[in-house]
Amino acid sequence: MRFSARNILSGTILKVTRGATTAHVVVEVAPGRILTASITTEAVDDLDLRVGMAVAAVIKASDVMIAID
Amino acid sequence: MRFSARNILSGTILKVTRGATTAHVVVEVAPGRILTASITTEAVDDLDLRVGMAVAAVIKASDVMIAID
Amino acid sequence: MRFSARNILSGTILKVTRGATTAHVVVEVAPGRILTASITTEAVDDLDLRVGMAVAAVIKASDVMIAID
Amino acid sequence: MRFSARNILSGTILKVTRGATTAHVVVEVAPGRILTASITTEAVDDLDLRVGMAVAAVIKASDVMIAID
Amino acid sequence: MRFSARNILSGTILKVTRGATTAHVVVEVAPGRILTASITTEAVDDLDLRVGMAVAAVIKASDVMIAID
Amino acid sequence: MRFSARNILSGTILKVTRGATTAHVVVEVAPGRILTASITTEAVDDLDLRVGMAVAAVIKASDVMIAID
């Protein structure tokens, strides 16, 4: 499958934190570079996401902001 | 300034592509790891964004999806 | 590939409208049910999106609002 | 009321799952076509959302991605 | 119509800037408090949006970030 | 720090409601004008967000919709 989303960063799951309906999944996409995803707990179960798994973090370009000092 | 957004990745601008109202800014956040941001052309002018500039790509956790093979 | 995004609706492209950097892609996901996606023109070229193509519209649950009369 | 959001799909609530602050609302927008919305529990109470209710799922075009096989 | 979106701010259109597919609409929601919306040009035409019009800016809570100095 | 996000509204925190992973932060950005942000509980702890604090609500233009009666 290929996406229109411009940002697809492969990485490894470092941590999964579950709430009642929302879970946070922390992914290392490069040495010392981590991304946190906030997804449904349903998705965590559906994809059986666990620490150590190889995944991709997918982000639409319109959801990326730029900041400067 | 500090953000509630969990994803703040420092990097360097590789490319800026302008449309009439929307611009795409490509940022290298790690060797071979690029992020594309779709922002307003007003923001590009306001922040005077240019190739080679040091910036941060900012992404809310709720805008990050996870995909698996 | 499988996604954490909860909304994946297969359909057929009815129309592609290009701007300088942003394109609109109209997808029929059920008889008389259409979805419009606003994506980068780069993605349209990258995925070679054309009228009549079978695609999936992918939407994160956190991007769906509910309205009532 | 009319919206700038291009995607307004009427449907019926099939399921409401509440967390402490976030709820998931599953809406059937066409036979076998469901959308999941992740909204605040406050909104569920405010709109008194219940199974069987007629609602609209509202999605901004910029929040829709396209995927192809 | 009522929304699950928690942020509905009434205001007046100060400016509309059109691109090929995307338009920016500037809305004053309180004295000196403006919001910029990036919407499709199709929506601008569909809602016949013009300077001076009374509108509401609608924002999902999950799209609002918090920053501190 | 400066942002590409076009909407930066300073205000004061009126209320913080915590869930297991997601928190709602209500900010008054003008007399009687409030914004609700849905952010991670991690961010609330990280920024030590409390009632009465001066903050900014940050919203990307592409996340703002327009509605008319």
XYZ file of C-alpha atoms in Angstrom:
414
model
C 0.000 0.000 0.000
C 1.190 3.555 -0.760
C -0.053 6.788 0.795
C -0.671 10.354 -0.170
C 0.744 11.259 3.286
C 4.226 12.659 2.615
C 5.754 11.608 5.936
C 6.334 7.907 6.490
C 9.117 7.226 8.975
C 10.026 3.637 9.803
C 11.052 2.898 13.362
C 10.726 0.666 16.415
C 8.171 0.874 19.234
C 9.820 1.892 22.513
C 6.705 2.233 24.675
C 2.909 1.774 24.629
C 0.786 3.569 27.252
C -2.922 2.692 27.322
C -5.807 4.798 28.531
C -9.477 3.755 28.435
C -9.930 4.791 24.783
C -6.655 6.482 23.759
C -3.134 5.045 23.772
C 0.275 6.666 23.278
C 2.819 4.826 21.194
C 6.442 6.039 21.276
C 8.503 5.149 18.195
C 12.244 5.655 17.656
C 12.628 6.745 14.014
C 16.377 7.478 14.165
C 19.015 7.300 16.934
C 17.642 9.622 19.657
C 14.765 10.744 17.452
C 11.426 9.674 18.812
C 7.850 10.311 17.696
C 4.776 9.927 19.903
C 1.506 8.848 18.311
C -1.854 9.221 20.034
C -4.114 6.494 18.613
C -7.165 4.510 19.730
C -6.706 1.563 22.096
C -8.766 -0.349 19.516
C -5.972 0.250 16.976
C -3.336 -0.970 19.464
C -5.265 -4.235 19.875
C -6.165 -4.515 16.187
C -2.500 -4.148 15.090
C -1.259 -5.977 18.217
C 1.304 -3.203 18.799
C 4.108 -4.127 21.235
C 7.469 -2.800 22.349
C 10.212 -3.793 19.911
C 7.911 -4.002 16.879
C 8.970 -2.537 13.497
C 6.376 0.049 12.439
C 5.990 3.224 10.365
C 4.878 6.573 11.752
C 2.623 8.228 9.147
C 1.958 11.978 9.179
C 0.125 14.164 6.652
C 2.170 17.194 5.503
C -0.694 19.478 6.521
C -0.240 18.318 10.128
C 3.395 19.425 10.349
C 4.224 22.911 11.640
C 7.555 24.719 11.475
C 9.047 26.654 14.407
C 12.167 28.812 14.534
C 14.084 30.300 17.439
C 8.644 28.663 24.456
C 7.575 25.083 25.208
C 4.728 23.132 23.598
C 2.167 20.579 24.513
C 2.908 18.986 21.097
C 4.950 15.855 21.853
C 6.864 15.799 18.572
C 9.491 18.490 18.068
C 12.236 17.433 15.669
C 15.057 19.874 14.907
C 16.417 19.857 11.386
C 17.504 21.848 8.346
C 15.385 23.121 5.458
C 16.234 21.313 2.225
C 13.574 22.801 -0.029
C 10.707 25.337 -0.094
C 7.997 25.050 -2.793
C 5.459 27.898 -2.954
C 1.931 27.810 -4.280
C -0.482 30.760 -4.266
C -1.553 30.220 -0.624
C 0.131 26.958 0.458
C 3.843 26.119 0.560
C 5.682 22.837 1.137
C 8.782 22.907 3.302
C 11.060 19.847 3.319
C 13.167 19.433 6.468
C 15.941 16.883 7.102
C 15.518 15.792 10.739
C 18.178 13.045 10.692
C 20.533 11.669 8.017
C 18.160 10.531 5.228
C 15.093 11.267 7.336
C 12.991 14.032 5.897
C 9.673 15.571 6.908
C 7.433 17.616 4.612
C 5.316 20.395 6.118
C 2.402 22.008 4.296
C 2.069 25.544 5.678
C 0.736 28.896 4.486
C 2.861 31.025 2.180
C 2.193 33.809 4.720
C 4.072 31.741 7.322
C 6.998 31.206 4.939
C 7.294 34.986 4.491
C 6.623 35.748 8.161
C 9.389 33.363 9.351
C 11.534 34.144 6.280
C 12.063 30.402 5.734
C 14.956 29.529 3.389
C 16.987 26.503 2.366
C 19.731 25.768 4.896
C 17.894 27.289 7.864
C 17.817 25.508 11.244
C 14.183 24.870 12.213
C 11.991 22.503 14.243
C 9.201 20.369 12.787
C 6.336 20.327 15.300
C 3.637 17.633 15.214
C 0.832 16.934 17.671
C 0.744 13.275 18.856
C -2.884 13.041 17.738
C -1.760 13.689 14.149
C 0.598 10.695 14.023
C -0.673 7.358 12.734
C 1.021 3.974 12.985
C 1.211 1.506 10.094
C 2.525 -2.047 10.025
C 3.308 -4.406 7.144
C 0.017 -2.632 5.221
C -2.421 -1.999 8.071
C -3.125 1.305 9.832
C -3.976 2.601 13.235
C -6.400 4.987 11.463
C -9.872 3.616 12.123
C -11.476 4.912 8.943
C -10.467 3.256 5.689
C -13.115 3.555 3.000
C -12.467 2.012 -0.416
C -13.823 3.857 -3.422
C -13.229 5.202 -6.905
C -11.755 8.544 -7.938
C -14.367 10.773 -9.585
C -12.320 13.949 -9.976
C -8.830 15.391 -9.431
C -8.397 19.190 -9.249
C -4.805 20.474 -9.095
C -3.517 23.719 -7.629
C 0.141 24.754 -7.517
C 0.896 22.719 -4.365
C -2.467 21.330 -3.200
C -4.881 19.063 -5.074
C -8.435 17.951 -4.319
C -9.351 14.349 -4.996
C -13.034 13.371 -4.952
C -13.709 9.705 -4.160
C -17.055 7.871 -4.299
C -17.054 5.510 -1.293
C -20.656 4.301 -1.685
C -23.484 5.108 -4.126
C -23.965 8.877 -3.801
C -21.480 9.065 -0.926
C -18.412 11.069 -1.810
C -15.355 12.143 0.168
C -13.032 14.998 -0.809
C -9.351 14.746 0.123
C -6.995 17.727 0.073
C -3.500 16.341 -0.565
C -0.230 17.579 -2.061
C 0.160 17.706 -5.837
C 3.379 15.759 -5.195
C 1.276 12.897 -3.797
C -1.023 12.985 -6.841
C 2.021 12.579 -9.120
C 3.746 10.064 -6.816
C 0.666 7.782 -6.698
C -0.293 8.675 -10.298
C -3.875 9.318 -9.165
C -6.434 9.438 -11.993
C -10.183 9.415 -12.457
C -11.557 5.881 -12.296
C -8.798 4.526 -10.044
C -9.619 2.241 -7.102
C -8.294 3.867 -3.904
C -8.924 4.027 -0.162
C -9.785 7.208 1.746
C -7.986 7.065 5.109
C -9.109 9.220 8.051
C -7.906 9.223 11.654
C -10.792 8.905 14.187
C -9.561 12.085 15.906
C -10.254 14.015 12.699
C -13.942 13.079 12.566
C -16.513 15.372 14.192
C -20.167 14.636 14.897
C -22.966 17.104 14.197
C -26.659 16.866 15.039
C -29.653 18.924 13.912
C -25.785 25.835 9.528
C -23.421 25.115 6.632
C -19.729 24.224 6.793
C -16.567 24.807 4.880
C -15.727 21.138 5.647
C -16.251 19.266 2.389
C -17.179 15.917 3.947
C -20.530 15.688 5.693
C -21.887 12.148 5.782
C -25.238 11.496 7.449
C -25.631 8.247 9.317
C -26.772 6.447 12.456
C -24.852 5.846 15.682
C -24.050 2.163 16.144
C -21.887 2.389 19.268
C -20.549 4.864 21.849
C -17.477 3.903 23.928
C -16.519 6.314 26.744
C -13.126 6.863 28.291
C -12.362 9.397 31.034
C -12.013 12.324 28.599
C -12.266 10.797 25.098
C -15.110 8.808 23.572
C -15.378 6.819 20.350
C -18.575 7.087 18.353
C -19.173 4.586 15.534
C -21.513 5.808 12.787
C -22.912 3.802 9.851
C -22.896 6.176 6.863
C -23.935 3.614 4.243
C -24.725 -0.124 4.353
C -21.542 -1.710 5.749
C -19.707 1.608 5.689
C -18.818 2.813 9.150
C -16.843 5.812 10.411
C -15.322 6.084 13.887
C -15.086 9.524 15.503
C -12.862 10.244 18.499
C -14.480 13.164 20.364
C -14.559 14.500 23.926
C -16.833 12.848 26.488
C -18.063 16.399 27.132
C -19.354 16.508 23.537
C -21.107 13.137 23.963
C -22.951 14.530 27.015
C -23.538 17.956 25.449
C -25.130 16.447 22.305
C -26.637 13.548 24.307
C -25.303 11.087 21.719
C -26.875 7.622 21.885
C -27.053 4.476 19.807
C -29.672 4.777 17.063
C -29.420 8.562 16.760
C -29.331 10.256 13.333
C -26.113 12.309 13.075
C -23.634 13.643 10.532
C -19.931 12.775 10.460
C -18.017 15.923 9.504
C -14.461 15.754 8.141
C -12.245 18.514 6.729
C -10.809 17.651 3.261
C -7.309 18.319 4.610
C -7.777 15.445 7.067
C -8.439 12.830 4.373
C -5.550 10.818 2.973
C -5.551 8.583 -0.098
C -3.955 5.128 -0.187
C -3.481 2.754 -3.107
C -2.473 -0.892 -3.277
C -27.002 22.171 13.968
C -24.737 21.426 16.942
C -21.208 20.056 16.878
C -19.007 17.775 18.862
C -16.190 20.291 18.157
C -15.633 22.146 21.434
C -14.433 25.399 19.865
C -16.999 27.488 18.040
C -16.083 31.182 17.949
C -18.401 33.617 16.198
C -16.810 36.491 14.346
C -16.642 38.596 11.189
C -14.642 37.955 8.032
C -11.855 40.513 7.615
C -10.137 39.061 4.561
C -10.376 36.243 1.982
C -7.258 35.257 0.006
C -7.761 32.714 -2.793
C -5.255 30.294 -4.252
C -6.000 27.765 -7.001
C -7.457 25.179 -4.589
C -6.893 26.611 -1.084
C -8.135 29.889 0.388
C -7.285 31.690 3.623
C -10.125 33.319 5.522
C -9.261 35.740 8.342
C -11.956 36.101 11.016
C -12.036 38.584 13.913
C -13.453 36.631 16.891
C -12.915 39.364 19.518
C -11.447 42.896 19.430
C -7.883 42.368 18.112
C -8.283 38.579 18.206
C -8.140 37.034 14.772
C -8.209 33.447 13.525
C -7.024 32.309 10.087
C -8.733 29.349 8.446
C -7.252 27.468 5.504
C -10.185 25.987 3.573
C -10.926 24.899 -0.004
C -11.769 27.534 -2.613
C -14.791 25.322 -3.329
C -16.008 25.994 0.222
C -15.512 29.756 -0.217
C -17.724 29.653 -3.321
C -20.214 27.188 -1.816
C -20.737 29.377 1.307
C -20.264 32.596 -0.713
C -17.838 33.864 1.935
C -17.130 37.619 1.766
C -15.525 40.316 3.870
C -17.915 41.576 6.543
C -19.905 38.336 6.811
C -20.891 36.922 10.212
C -19.438 33.410 10.540
C -18.235 30.908 13.147
C -14.708 29.504 13.319
C -14.974 25.827 14.302
C -11.999 23.938 15.754
C -11.790 20.435 17.213
C -10.226 20.348 20.723
C -7.705 17.779 19.467
C -6.377 20.383 17.027
C -5.504 22.938 19.727
C -2.013 22.943 21.236
C -0.833 24.804 24.325
C 2.455 26.735 24.482
C 4.114 28.434 27.448
C 7.026 30.847 27.668
C 10.326 30.756 19.268
C 8.032 31.601 16.343
C 5.608 29.311 14.532
C 4.260 28.687 11.083
C 0.864 28.130 12.780
C -1.171 31.246 12.025
C -3.334 31.124 15.156
C -1.639 31.925 18.447
C -4.061 33.244 21.056
C -2.745 34.150 24.502
C -4.994 33.450 27.442
C -5.385 32.026 30.945
C -6.104 28.454 31.979
C -9.572 28.137 33.524
C -9.707 24.366 33.951
C -7.672 21.178 33.498
C -9.482 17.811 33.284
C -7.267 14.703 33.238
C -8.032 11.305 31.779
C -5.620 8.361 31.753
C -3.748 9.561 28.629
C -5.689 12.616 27.396
C -6.404 15.885 29.212
C -8.670 18.810 28.368
C -7.372 22.294 29.050
C -9.841 25.194 28.912
C -8.272 28.594 28.137
C -9.971 32.008 28.197
C -8.538 33.923 25.209
C -10.806 36.978 25.529
C -13.648 37.947 27.884
C -16.185 35.131 27.486
C -14.182 33.521 24.686
C -12.848 30.140 25.650
C -10.892 27.496 23.747
C -10.648 23.831 24.756
C -7.456 21.929 23.929
C -7.238 18.146 24.016
C -3.604 17.275 24.768
C -1.669 14.404 26.351
C -1.530 14.112 30.141
C 2.241 13.861 29.606
C 2.191 17.400 28.172
C 0.177 18.668 31.157
C 2.840 17.282 33.519
C 5.760 18.336 31.293
C 4.539 21.985 31.109
C 3.146 21.816 34.675
C -0.127 23.334 33.431
C -2.363 24.715 36.191
C -5.438 26.893 36.551
C -4.545 30.581 36.380
C -1.433 30.086 34.226
C -0.725 32.407 31.262
C -0.485 30.275 28.101
C -0.993 30.476 24.332
C -3.458 28.333 22.370
C -1.816 27.393 19.063
C -3.877 26.232 16.064
C -2.790 25.544 12.497
C -4.906 27.411 9.883
C -5.645 24.095 8.168
C -7.427 22.928 11.337
C -9.932 25.804 11.371
C -13.300 25.383 9.649
C -15.852 28.066 8.863
C -19.581 27.665 9.456
C -22.445 29.960 8.520
C -26.105 29.994 9.524
